[in-house]
Short mmCIF file of C-alpha atoms in Angstrom, two decimals:
data_model
loop_
_atom_site.label_atom_id
_atom_site.label_comp_id
_atom_site.label_asym_id
_atom_site.label_seq_id
_atom_site.Cartn_x
_atom_site.Cartn_y
_atom_site.Cartn_z
CA UNK A 8 60.37 6.01 64.03
CA UNK A 9 61.86 7.54 60.88
CA UNK A 10 64.36 6.84 58.14
CA UNK A 11 66.66 9.75 57.45
CA UNK A 12 69.58 10.74 55.25
CA UNK A 13 71.33 14.06 54.85
CA UNK A 14 73.67 15.75 52.45
CA UNK A 15 75.09 19.14 51.58
CA UNK A 16 74.90 21.10 48.36
CA UNK A 17 76.39 24.37 47.23
CA UNK A 18 73.82 27.18 47.15
CA UNK A 19 74.59 27.83 43.48
CA UNK A 20 73.21 24.37 42.61
CA UNK A 21 70.04 24.59 44.68
CA UNK A 22 67.97 25.88 41.80
CA UNK A 23 68.97 22.88 39.69
CA UNK A 24 68.11 20.56 42.57
CA UNK A 25 64.71 22.19 42.82
CA UNK A 26 64.06 21.55 39.11
CA UNK A 27 65.11 17.93 39.55
CA UNK A 28 62.92 17.47 42.61
CA UNK A 29 59.97 19.10 40.89
CA UNK A 30 60.25 16.58 38.10
CA UNK A 31 60.73 13.59 40.40
CA UNK A 32 58.14 14.36 43.04
CA UNK A 33 55.29 15.67 40.90
CA UNK A 34 53.98 17.89 43.70
CA UNK A 35 54.10 21.58 44.46
CA UNK A 36 57.05 22.68 46.52
CA UNK A 37 56.32 24.22 49.91
CA UNK A 38 58.17 27.04 51.53
CA UNK A 39 60.15 26.22 54.62
CA UNK A 40 60.85 28.66 57.39
CA UNK A 41 61.26 26.90 60.71
CA UNK A 42 62.66 28.19 63.98
CA UNK A 43 64.13 25.22 65.81
CA UNK A 44 64.89 25.47 69.52
CA UNK A 45 66.90 22.71 71.13
CA UNK A 46 66.21 22.42 74.86
CA UNK A 47 68.23 20.39 77.32
CA UNK A 48 67.37 19.39 80.87
CA UNK A 49 69.00 21.34 83.69
CA UNK A 50 71.85 19.85 85.73
CA UNK A 51 69.94 17.69 88.21
CA UNK A 52 66.74 17.07 86.29
CA UNK A 53 65.90 13.59 85.13
CA UNK A 54 67.18 10.07 85.49
CA UNK A 55 69.49 10.92 82.59
CA UNK A 56 70.05 14.23 80.76
CA UNK A 57 67.38 14.74 78.13
CA UNK A 58 66.84 16.84 75.08
CA UNK A 59 63.73 17.97 73.27
CA UNK A 60 63.23 20.14 70.19
CA UNK A 61 60.60 22.78 69.71
CA UNK A 62 59.86 23.74 66.12
CA UNK A 63 57.95 26.84 65.18
CA UNK A 64 56.67 26.91 61.60
CA UNK A 65 56.92 30.58 60.70
CA UNK A 66 55.50 30.10 57.23
CA UNK A 67 51.93 29.86 58.53
CA UNK A 68 49.81 33.04 59.05
CA UNK A 69 49.66 31.99 62.69
CA UNK A 70 52.92 30.24 63.66
CA UNK A 71 52.38 26.61 64.66
CA UNK A 72 54.49 24.68 67.15
CA UNK A 73 55.65 21.06 67.30
CA UNK A 74 57.59 19.19 69.96
CA UNK A 75 59.98 16.57 68.70
CA UNK A 76 61.87 13.89 70.59
CA UNK A 77 64.59 12.25 68.54
CA UNK A 78 65.78 8.97 69.97
CA UNK A 79 68.81 6.83 69.38
CA UNK A 80 69.58 5.35 65.99
CA UNK A 81 69.26 1.65 65.33
CA UNK A 82 72.62 -0.07 65.84
CA UNK A 83 74.19 -3.40 65.10
CA UNK A 84 74.98 -5.46 62.00
CA UNK A 85 71.44 -5.04 60.64
CA UNK A 86 71.67 -1.27 60.88
CA UNK A 87 75.12 -1.21 59.29
CA UNK A 88 73.72 -2.89 56.21
CA UNK A 89 71.09 -0.21 55.73
CA UNK A 90 72.25 2.93 53.97
CA UNK A 91 69.79 5.16 55.81
CA UNK A 92 69.64 5.96 59.50
CA UNK A 93 66.64 4.45 61.30
CA UNK A 94 65.84 6.18 64.56
CA UNK A 95 62.97 6.67 66.98
CA UNK A 96 61.06 9.87 66.60
CA UNK A 97 58.00 11.12 68.43
CA UNK A 98 56.26 14.34 67.51
CA UNK A 99 53.38 16.27 68.97
CA UNK A 100 51.71 19.48 67.95
CA UNK A 101 51.62 21.90 70.86
CA UNK A 102 50.08 25.26 71.61
CA UNK A 103 52.23 28.36 71.54
CA UNK A 104 53.36 28.52 75.17
CA UNK A 105 55.09 25.14 75.14
CA UNK A 106 58.46 26.89 75.38
CA UNK A 107 57.37 28.67 78.56
CA UNK A 108 56.22 25.34 79.97
CA UNK A 109 59.52 23.59 79.28
CA UNK A 110 61.43 26.47 80.87
CA UNK A 111 59.18 26.17 83.94
CA UNK A 112 59.89 22.42 84.05
CA UNK A 113 63.62 23.05 84.22
CA UNK A 114 64.70 22.84 80.59
CA UNK A 115 67.23 25.34 79.22
CA UNK A 116 67.81 26.64 75.71
CA UNK A 117 70.91 24.92 74.38
CA UNK A 118 70.87 26.39 70.89
CA UNK A 119 68.45 27.61 68.25
CA UNK A 120 68.47 27.68 64.47
CA UNK A 121 66.42 29.14 61.68
CA UNK A 122 66.00 26.90 58.64
CA UNK A 123 64.94 28.66 55.46
CA UNK A 124 64.31 26.92 52.16
CA UNK A 125 61.75 24.65 50.56
CA UNK A 126 60.40 21.13 50.82
CA UNK A 127 58.60 18.50 48.80
CA UNK A 128 56.28 15.95 50.42
CA UNK A 129 55.21 13.03 48.24
CA UNK A 130 54.36 9.34 48.18
CA UNK A 131 56.70 6.76 46.67
CA UNK A 132 56.11 3.45 48.46
CA UNK A 133 56.62 5.55 51.57
CA UNK A 134 55.69 9.12 52.54
CA UNK A 135 58.92 10.90 51.73
CA UNK A 136 59.85 14.48 52.58
CA UNK A 137 62.78 16.27 51.00
CA UNK A 138 63.86 19.63 52.34
CA UNK A 139 66.59 21.92 51.09
CA UNK A 140 67.47 24.70 53.48
CA UNK A 141 70.08 27.09 54.70
CA UNK A 142 70.75 26.78 58.40
CA UNK A 143 71.02 30.13 60.17
CA UNK A 144 72.17 31.06 63.63
CA UNK A 145 71.02 34.01 65.72
CA UNK A 146 73.37 36.57 67.22
CA UNK A 147 70.94 37.18 70.08
CA UNK A 148 68.38 34.89 71.72
CA UNK A 149 65.29 34.44 69.48
CA UNK A 150 66.47 37.20 67.10
CA UNK A 151 65.24 35.43 63.96
CA UNK A 152 65.26 38.62 61.91
CA UNK A 153 69.01 38.92 62.47
CA UNK A 154 69.83 35.29 61.64
CA UNK A 155 72.89 34.63 59.48
CA UNK A 156 73.89 31.42 57.68
CA UNK A 157 76.06 29.02 59.64
CA UNK A 158 77.78 27.94 56.42
CA UNK A 159 77.35 30.61 53.76
CA UNK A 160 77.25 29.13 50.29
CA UNK A 161 76.14 25.69 51.49
CA UNK A 162 72.70 24.26 52.15
CA UNK A 163 71.52 21.08 53.79
CA UNK A 164 69.38 18.47 52.08
CA UNK A 165 67.28 16.27 54.37
CA UNK A 166 65.30 13.26 53.18
CA UNK A 167 63.03 11.69 55.79
CA UNK A 168 60.21 9.18 55.85
CA UNK A 169 58.13 7.97 58.81
CA UNK A 170 58.46 4.26 59.54
CA UNK A 171 57.35 1.60 62.00
CA UNK A 172 59.20 -1.40 63.42
CA UNK A 173 57.18 -3.53 60.98
CA UNK A 174 58.00 -1.62 57.78
CA UNK A 175 61.28 0.25 58.28
CA UNK A 176 63.13 -2.02 55.82
CA UNK A 177 60.72 -1.17 53.00
CA UNK A 178 60.79 2.52 53.90
CA UNK A 179 64.59 2.52 54.03
CA UNK A 180 64.70 0.88 50.62
CA UNK A 181 62.28 3.46 49.20
CA UNK A 182 64.36 6.32 50.56
CA UNK A 183 67.60 4.78 49.26
CA UNK A 184 66.10 4.21 45.86
CA UNK A 185 64.87 7.80 45.68
CA UNK A 186 68.23 9.17 46.75
CA UNK A 187 69.90 7.55 43.76
CA UNK A 188 68.03 9.97 41.51
CA UNK A 189 69.59 12.88 43.37
CA UNK A 190 73.12 11.44 43.22
CA UNK A 191 74.29 13.67 40.33
CA UNK A 192 73.72 16.74 42.51
CA UNK A 193 73.93 15.62 46.13
CA UNK A 194 75.34 12.69 48.07
CA UNK A 195 72.95 11.59 50.77
CA UNK A 196 74.10 9.49 53.68
CA UNK A 197 73.40 8.83 57.33
CA UNK A 198 73.56 12.03 59.43
CA UNK A 199 76.96 12.78 60.96
CA UNK A 200 78.65 10.76 58.20
CA UNK A 201 79.30 13.51 55.67
CA UNK A 202 80.52 12.62 52.22
CA UNK A 203 80.95 16.22 51.09
CA UNK A 204 79.66 17.79 47.89
CA UNK A 205 79.36 15.93 44.59
CA UNK A 206 82.38 16.89 42.46
CA UNK A 207 80.40 16.74 39.21
CA UNK A 208 77.43 18.66 40.58
CA UNK A 209 78.28 21.73 38.50
CA UNK A 210 78.00 19.81 35.26
CA UNK A 211 74.78 18.12 36.32
CA UNK A 212 73.33 21.45 37.41
CA UNK A 213 74.26 23.08 34.13
CA UNK A 214 72.51 20.30 32.26
CA UNK A 215 69.37 20.70 34.33
CA UNK A 216 69.32 24.47 34.02
CA UNK A 217 69.96 24.49 30.29
CA UNK A 218 66.97 22.37 29.31
CA UNK A 219 64.73 22.96 32.31
CA UNK A 220 65.12 19.42 33.55
CA UNK A 221 63.88 17.66 30.43
CA UNK A 222 67.07 15.61 29.97
CA UNK A 223 67.32 12.33 31.86
CA UNK A 224 70.48 12.19 33.99
CA UNK B 12 33.09 25.13 71.49
CA UNK B 13 30.25 25.41 74.03
CA UNK B 14 30.92 27.03 77.38
CA UNK B 15 31.42 24.61 80.24
CA UNK B 16 31.51 25.08 83.99
CA UNK B 17 33.08 22.44 86.18
CA UNK B 18 31.62 22.18 89.66
CA UNK B 19 32.93 20.08 92.50
CA UNK B 20 31.24 18.72 95.59
CA UNK B 21 32.14 20.56 98.76
CA UNK B 22 31.13 18.50 101.78
CA UNK B 23 29.89 20.25 104.92
CA UNK B 24 32.27 20.49 107.85
CA UNK B 25 32.58 17.06 109.41
CA UNK B 26 31.13 15.09 106.51
CA UNK B 27 32.87 13.23 103.69
CA UNK B 28 32.20 12.51 100.07
CA UNK B 29 30.84 9.11 99.06
CA UNK B 30 29.24 7.13 96.25
CA UNK B 31 25.87 7.75 97.87
CA UNK B 32 26.13 11.47 97.14
CA UNK B 33 27.02 10.69 93.54
CA UNK B 34 23.93 8.46 93.28
CA UNK B 35 21.76 11.22 94.72
CA UNK B 36 23.17 13.79 92.30
CA UNK B 37 22.65 11.44 89.36
CA UNK B 38 19.06 10.75 90.41
CA UNK B 39 18.50 14.48 90.77
CA UNK B 40 19.56 15.06 87.16
CA UNK B 41 17.12 12.36 86.05
CA UNK B 42 14.38 13.91 88.19
CA UNK B 43 14.64 17.18 86.25
CA UNK B 44 14.28 15.21 83.01
CA UNK B 45 17.92 14.75 82.11
CA UNK B 46 18.18 12.08 79.36
CA UNK B 47 21.05 9.66 79.94
CA UNK B 48 23.40 9.53 76.96
CA UNK B 49 26.14 7.25 78.17
CA UNK B 50 29.34 7.21 80.18
CA UNK B 51 32.20 9.67 80.23
CA UNK B 52 35.74 9.54 81.53
CA UNK B 53 38.68 11.89 81.97
CA UNK B 54 42.11 11.11 83.39
CA UNK B 55 44.39 13.36 85.40
CA UNK B 56 48.04 12.81 86.26
CA UNK B 57 50.16 14.56 88.86
CA UNK B 58 53.75 14.74 87.68
CA UNK B 59 56.79 14.95 89.91
CA UNK B 60 60.33 15.70 88.76
CA UNK B 61 62.87 12.91 88.80
CA UNK B 62 65.96 14.48 90.32
CA UNK B 63 69.53 13.31 90.56
CA UNK B 64 69.99 15.77 93.42
CA UNK B 65 67.03 16.06 95.82
CA UNK B 66 68.25 19.30 97.38
CA UNK B 67 67.09 21.29 94.34
CA UNK B 68 63.47 20.17 94.59
CA UNK B 69 62.16 23.70 95.24
CA UNK B 70 63.33 24.81 91.78
CA UNK B 71 60.74 22.63 90.10
CA UNK B 72 56.95 23.08 89.97
CA UNK B 73 54.93 21.10 92.50
CA UNK B 74 51.64 21.46 90.64
CA UNK B 75 52.47 20.09 87.20
CA UNK B 76 49.33 18.29 85.95
CA UNK B 77 48.41 16.47 82.80
CA UNK B 78 44.82 15.77 81.82
CA UNK B 79 43.02 13.99 79.02
CA UNK B 80 39.45 15.19 78.48
CA UNK B 81 36.46 13.10 77.42
CA UNK B 82 35.65 15.57 74.60
CA UNK B 83 39.17 15.51 73.11
CA UNK B 84 40.38 11.90 72.86
CA UNK B 85 43.42 12.80 70.70
CA UNK B 86 44.67 15.66 72.86
CA UNK B 87 46.45 16.05 76.16
CA UNK B 88 46.67 19.14 78.35
CA UNK B 89 49.39 20.28 80.73
CA UNK B 90 48.78 22.82 83.48
CA UNK B 91 51.20 24.47 85.87
CA UNK B 92 48.66 26.46 87.85
CA UNK B 93 51.12 28.39 90.01
CA UNK B 94 52.71 29.83 86.87
CA UNK B 95 49.44 30.24 84.98
CA UNK B 96 50.59 27.94 82.20
CA UNK B 97 48.27 25.72 80.14
CA UNK B 98 49.42 23.85 77.05
CA UNK B 99 47.43 21.78 74.57
CA UNK B 100 49.27 18.95 72.81
CA UNK B 101 48.62 15.78 70.86
CA UNK B 102 48.24 12.62 72.95
CA UNK B 103 51.71 11.55 71.75
CA UNK B 104 53.18 14.14 74.15
CA UNK B 105 52.69 11.58 76.93
CA UNK B 106 55.09 9.24 75.16
CA UNK B 107 57.57 12.09 74.79
CA UNK B 108 57.36 12.76 78.53
CA UNK B 109 58.02 9.07 79.23
CA UNK B 110 61.07 9.06 76.95
CA UNK B 111 62.49 12.21 78.51
CA UNK B 112 62.50 10.54 81.94
CA UNK B 113 62.53 13.94 83.61
CA UNK B 114 59.01 13.83 85.05
CA UNK B 115 56.93 10.89 86.13
CA UNK B 116 53.24 10.55 86.90
CA UNK B 117 53.04 9.81 90.61
CA UNK B 118 49.29 9.98 91.11
CA UNK B 119 46.66 9.24 88.49
CA UNK B 120 42.95 9.89 88.93
CA UNK B 121 39.87 9.06 86.89
CA UNK B 122 36.82 11.25 86.60
CA UNK B 123 34.01 8.99 85.47
CA UNK B 124 30.26 8.82 85.46
CA UNK B 125 27.21 9.42 83.29
CA UNK B 126 26.40 12.07 80.76
CA UNK B 127 22.95 13.64 80.30
CA UNK B 128 21.18 15.88 77.79
CA UNK B 129 18.85 18.44 79.35
CA UNK B 130 17.44 20.84 76.76
CA UNK B 131 20.34 23.02 75.61
CA UNK B 132 22.54 21.72 78.40
CA UNK B 133 24.83 18.73 78.60
CA UNK B 134 25.58 17.54 82.10
CA UNK B 135 28.24 15.14 83.27
CA UNK B 136 28.25 13.90 86.84
CA UNK B 137 31.14 11.77 87.97
CA UNK B 138 33.26 10.51 90.80
CA UNK B 139 36.96 11.14 91.26
CA UNK B 140 38.82 7.91 91.99
CA UNK B 141 42.49 6.87 91.97
CA UNK B 142 43.17 4.63 88.97
CA UNK B 143 43.67 1.47 91.03
CA UNK B 144 41.01 2.03 93.61
CA UNK B 145 37.27 2.48 94.01
CA UNK B 146 37.78 4.93 96.88
CA UNK B 147 35.75 8.04 95.98
CA UNK B 148 37.89 11.11 96.53
CA UNK B 149 35.47 13.64 95.13
CA UNK B 150 32.53 14.36 92.86
CA UNK B 151 32.52 16.69 89.87
CA UNK B 152 29.81 17.97 87.62
CA UNK B 153 30.30 19.49 84.18
CA UNK B 154 27.59 21.85 82.97
CA UNK B 155 27.85 22.68 79.29
CA UNK B 156 25.59 25.18 77.54
CA UNK B 157 25.61 24.08 73.92
CA UNK B 158 24.42 27.18 72.00
CA UNK B 159 27.05 29.65 73.20
CA UNK B 160 30.86 29.76 73.18
CA UNK B 161 31.30 33.17 74.77
CA UNK B 162 31.80 32.97 78.50
CA UNK B 163 30.45 36.43 79.14
CA UNK B 164 27.33 35.90 77.07
CA UNK B 165 26.60 32.57 78.73
CA UNK B 166 27.14 33.68 82.33
CA UNK B 167 23.53 34.65 83.08
CA UNK B 168 21.97 31.50 81.66
CA UNK B 169 24.53 29.33 83.47
CA UNK B 170 23.82 31.06 86.78
CA UNK B 171 20.08 30.62 86.25
CA UNK B 172 20.53 26.95 85.52
CA UNK B 173 22.59 26.50 88.65
CA UNK B 174 19.87 28.10 90.75
CA UNK B 175 17.44 25.51 89.40
CA UNK B 176 19.96 22.77 90.04
CA UNK B 177 20.70 23.86 93.61
CA UNK B 178 17.01 24.05 94.36
CA UNK B 179 16.35 20.56 92.99
CA UNK B 180 19.31 19.12 94.91
CA UNK B 181 18.42 20.86 98.17
CA UNK B 182 15.28 18.68 98.45
CA UNK B 183 17.57 15.72 99.06
CA UNK B 184 19.17 17.31 102.14
CA UNK B 185 22.68 16.27 101.28
CA UNK B 186 25.62 17.21 103.56
CA UNK B 187 27.28 19.62 101.18
CA UNK B 188 26.88 21.47 97.89
CA UNK B 189 28.24 21.78 94.39
CA UNK B 190 30.53 24.76 94.02
CA UNK B 191 31.69 26.64 90.95
CA UNK B 192 34.98 28.49 91.18
CA UNK B 193 35.40 31.65 89.18
CA UNK B 194 38.83 32.33 87.86
CA UNK B 195 40.66 34.82 85.68
CA UNK B 196 41.33 32.92 82.47
CA UNK B 197 43.18 35.95 81.11
CA UNK B 198 46.07 35.12 83.43
CA UNK B 199 46.45 31.87 81.51
CA UNK B 200 46.41 33.67 78.19
CA UNK B 201 42.88 32.43 77.45
CA UNK B 202 40.13 34.63 76.02
CA UNK B 203 36.36 34.86 76.17
CA UNK B 204 35.86 32.21 73.49
CA UNK B 205 35.67 28.87 75.28
CA UNK B 206 38.22 26.15 74.47
CA UNK B 207 39.27 22.78 75.91
CA UNK B 208 42.20 24.60 77.52
CA UNK B 209 39.65 26.46 79.67
CA UNK B 210 38.30 23.07 80.81
CA UNK B 211 41.79 21.83 81.62
CA UNK B 212 42.43 24.88 83.79
CA UNK B 213 39.07 24.43 85.53
CA UNK B 214 39.96 20.84 86.40
CA UNK B 215 43.32 21.92 87.78
CA UNK B 216 41.58 24.42 90.01
CA UNK B 217 38.97 21.87 91.11
CA UNK B 218 41.77 19.49 92.11
CA UNK B 219 43.51 22.21 94.10
CA UNK B 220 40.27 22.92 95.99
CA UNK B 221 39.56 19.24 96.60
CA UNK B 222 43.06 18.73 97.99
CA UNK B 223 42.69 21.80 100.20
CA UNK B 224 39.38 20.43 101.51
CA UNK B 225 40.90 17.03 102.32
CA UNK B 226 43.85 18.66 104.05
CA UNK B 227 41.51 20.90 106.07
CA UNK B 228 39.52 17.85 107.20
CA UNK B 229 42.71 16.01 108.17
CA UNK B 230 44.07 19.09 109.91
#
């Protein structure tokens, strides 16, 4: 299970966001370079159509692979009152030929993306991860060296935190509370409910860049 | 990790496998001064595709196995032997497979028995039983040589050990023998340095041989 919010930010303000995050998180930023392959079951396979994501972390000396299954989001009046999305998530590290295995099992490549940016992982009531990345598409299958941004000039901000059925309320509150600190630069909301860029982001960014982040927003 | 061979019991023509043979093999290990260390268990699942259209069955692999090994409690291994695929994953991959609802475990088997220390060797002798039955379908024996992880370098000492083992077991006049199957791990993308993935592939091959033996007896 995880709590997740997303937002978009103009690339010109990413540096300011990084300064802000550095100050808030108190940890070293990590580089992010992840090849994400979205696989879908073939036409007759499965009780229902299914989807699984393979992520290859290209930032390691030896690329490492993870399989991710993202389930449905929590729904109902309780979910509507929470400002973050709570959804099931199961992950597993896998060895490098997992893609070949899924192809052999009847899964097909639906689409693939290359995410390039940075991330912060820190503890604030919950284990929170913030990533800022450009999302890139490939002109040819697996051609990561030829990837180009899907939305030039814009980057995606993801804030996620693992949760359990017992603690998701506390985790959601922690994520919400953290997101308020980022509000001057980026609006974060449930995925697929975009609120656009923050109109005053330029001013906030200028403030951050001019004094290196020392001024409280 | 240490090199491991996985042997399986091949009954003579006309005879079957039973708990009695397992008891004899276990006693034989103890007779050559094997020190009992405790129990061991591995689990194997045969997966079948769940199809909305049965006519396409041939498109999907018929030998898709999953196995959890006694040495690696937090890992799970998938093997598609016909395509020379072996994958190591975290145990949580089983939950992912359940959620996908594209493949389901149709047959589950336990490998279970006792583990022994014998000098630089670790031996595991165990029966193969369906998860809800005590019906012995086979007997396996793991032979692990602890000092060496290179398969080539360990070959001679493993063969010498097996000669000793076969000689000790032959005194019991059992209707069959333990067999080791050689295979080309390179085809699975595996190297000379031994890993749990090698063990997973060995078990897949053992199962294929055991099934072939049962089918030959029935035929």
